[in-house]
Amino acid sequence: WCLQEMPSFLFGSYFLYTSMQQQSLPTGNRILLFLFVAHYFNRSFVYPLRIRGGKPTQLKEFIGAVTFTAINGVLQALCLTKLD
């Protein structure tokens, strides 16, 4: 479960870190991006530790989940950091 949710956390964290270097990003966008990262921190690290009796995931589902969360993380972070 941890590996499936981690791409959104990693991409969001990267964009949050780089946005802190830019002074032009609105505070509201930084707060929303921080909340996104906090949400995926919970989904990536806290929730998997609380699962009791989890079921195995098939490879096809695993690859689909990783792909989805990677795309989701990039799109969400880009929408909150790239303003023109």
mmCIF file of C-alpha atoms in Angstrom:
data_model
loop_
_atom_site.group_PDB
_atom_site.id
_atom_site.type_symbol
_atom_site.label_atom_id
_atom_site.label_comp_id
_atom_site.label_asym_id
_atom_site.label_seq_id
_atom_site.Cartn_x
_atom_site.Cartn_y
_atom_site.Cartn_z
ATOM 1 C CA TRP A 1 0.000 0.000 0.000
ATOM 2 C CA CYS A 2 2.838 2.338 0.885
ATOM 3 C CA LEU A 3 4.461 2.052 -2.537
ATOM 4 C CA GLN A 4 1.143 2.548 -4.338
ATOM 5 C CA GLU A 5 0.463 5.913 -2.684
ATOM 6 C CA MET A 6 4.021 7.207 -2.481
ATOM 7 C CA PRO A 7 4.309 8.848 -5.958
ATOM 8 C CA SER A 8 1.713 11.511 -5.087
ATOM 9 C CA PHE A 9 3.517 12.222 -1.817
ATOM 10 C CA LEU A 10 6.930 12.441 -3.491
ATOM 11 C CA PHE A 11 5.832 14.645 -6.401
ATOM 12 C CA GLY A 12 3.791 16.859 -4.100
ATOM 13 C CA SER A 13 6.703 17.186 -1.671
ATOM 14 C CA TYR A 14 9.080 18.088 -4.481
ATOM 15 C CA PHE A 15 6.792 20.793 -5.831
ATOM 16 C CA LEU A 16 6.106 22.101 -2.312
ATOM 17 C CA TYR A 17 9.844 22.329 -1.633
ATOM 18 C CA THR A 18 10.542 24.127 -4.918
ATOM 19 C CA SER A 19 7.582 26.465 -4.388
ATOM 20 C CA MET A 20 9.072 27.572 -1.076
ATOM 21 C CA GLN A 21 12.034 28.909 -3.060
ATOM 22 C CA GLN A 22 9.700 31.074 -5.178
ATOM 23 C CA GLN A 23 8.318 34.138 -3.482
ATOM 24 C CA SER A 24 5.676 34.720 -6.177
ATOM 25 C CA LEU A 25 3.472 31.720 -5.327
ATOM 26 C CA PRO A 26 0.309 32.772 -3.452
ATOM 27 C CA THR A 27 0.019 31.652 0.169
ATOM 28 C CA GLY A 28 -3.322 29.950 -0.528
ATOM 29 C CA ASN A 29 -1.714 27.721 -3.144
ATOM 30 C CA ARG A 30 1.076 26.780 -0.759
ATOM 31 C CA ILE A 31 -1.461 25.881 1.919
ATOM 32 C CA LEU A 32 -3.465 23.732 -0.508
ATOM 33 C CA LEU A 33 -0.309 21.989 -1.707
ATOM 34 C CA PHE A 34 0.767 21.405 1.907
ATOM 35 C CA LEU A 35 -2.637 19.850 2.656
ATOM 36 C CA PHE A 36 -2.278 17.622 -0.423
ATOM 37 C CA VAL A 37 1.156 16.463 0.772
ATOM 38 C CA ALA A 38 -0.120 15.915 4.320
ATOM 39 C CA HIS A 39 -3.040 13.849 2.979
ATOM 40 C CA TYR A 40 -0.710 11.620 0.949
ATOM 41 C CA PHE A 41 1.722 11.353 3.861
ATOM 42 C CA ASN A 42 -1.164 9.866 5.826
ATOM 43 C CA ARG A 43 -2.152 7.567 2.939
ATOM 44 C CA SER A 44 1.460 6.501 2.296
ATOM 45 C CA PHE A 45 2.830 6.012 5.789
ATOM 46 C CA VAL A 46 0.214 6.192 8.557
ATOM 47 C CA TYR A 47 -2.674 4.242 7.017
ATOM 48 C CA PRO A 48 -0.559 1.230 5.940
ATOM 49 C CA LEU A 49 0.666 0.828 9.519
ATOM 50 C CA ARG A 50 -2.933 0.725 10.757
ATOM 51 C CA ILE A 51 -4.168 -1.918 8.302
ATOM 52 C CA ARG A 52 -5.033 -5.192 9.996
ATOM 53 C CA GLY A 53 -5.271 -8.319 7.892
ATOM 54 C CA GLY A 54 -4.641 -6.671 4.521
ATOM 55 C CA LYS A 55 -5.072 -8.569 1.285
ATOM 56 C CA PRO A 56 -2.360 -9.048 -1.356
ATOM 57 C CA THR A 57 -2.508 -6.837 -4.444
ATOM 58 C CA GLN A 58 -2.116 -8.204 -7.946
ATOM 59 C CA LEU A 59 0.683 -6.771 -10.084
ATOM 60 C CA LYS A 60 -1.718 -5.255 -12.627
ATOM 61 C CA GLU A 61 -3.585 -3.376 -9.885
ATOM 62 C CA PHE A 62 -0.322 -2.284 -8.285
ATOM 63 C CA ILE A 63 1.018 -0.845 -11.545
ATOM 64 C CA GLY A 64 -2.300 0.907 -12.196
ATOM 65 C CA ALA A 65 -2.312 2.441 -8.716
ATOM 66 C CA VAL A 66 1.288 3.657 -8.975
ATOM 67 C CA THR A 67 0.605 5.141 -12.407
ATOM 68 C CA PHE A 68 -2.562 6.878 -11.238
ATOM 69 C CA THR A 69 -1.002 8.362 -8.115
ATOM 70 C CA ALA A 70 2.062 9.539 -10.054
ATOM 71 C CA ILE A 71 -0.093 11.323 -12.637
ATOM 72 C CA ASN A 72 -2.376 12.663 -9.900
ATOM 73 C CA GLY A 73 0.568 14.020 -7.915
ATOM 74 C CA VAL A 74 2.120 15.757 -10.901
ATOM 75 C CA LEU A 75 -1.143 17.285 -12.150
ATOM 76 C CA GLN A 76 -2.304 18.464 -8.732
ATOM 77 C CA ALA A 77 1.081 19.979 -7.892
ATOM 78 C CA LEU A 78 1.427 21.621 -11.300
ATOM 79 C CA CYS A 79 -2.024 23.150 -11.062
ATOM 80 C CA LEU A 80 -1.150 24.666 -7.690
ATOM 81 C CA THR A 81 2.328 25.921 -8.582
ATOM 82 C CA LYS A 82 2.305 26.939 -12.255
ATOM 83 C CA LEU A 83 0.212 30.066 -12.528
ATOM 84 C CA ASP A 84 0.318 32.192 -15.678
#
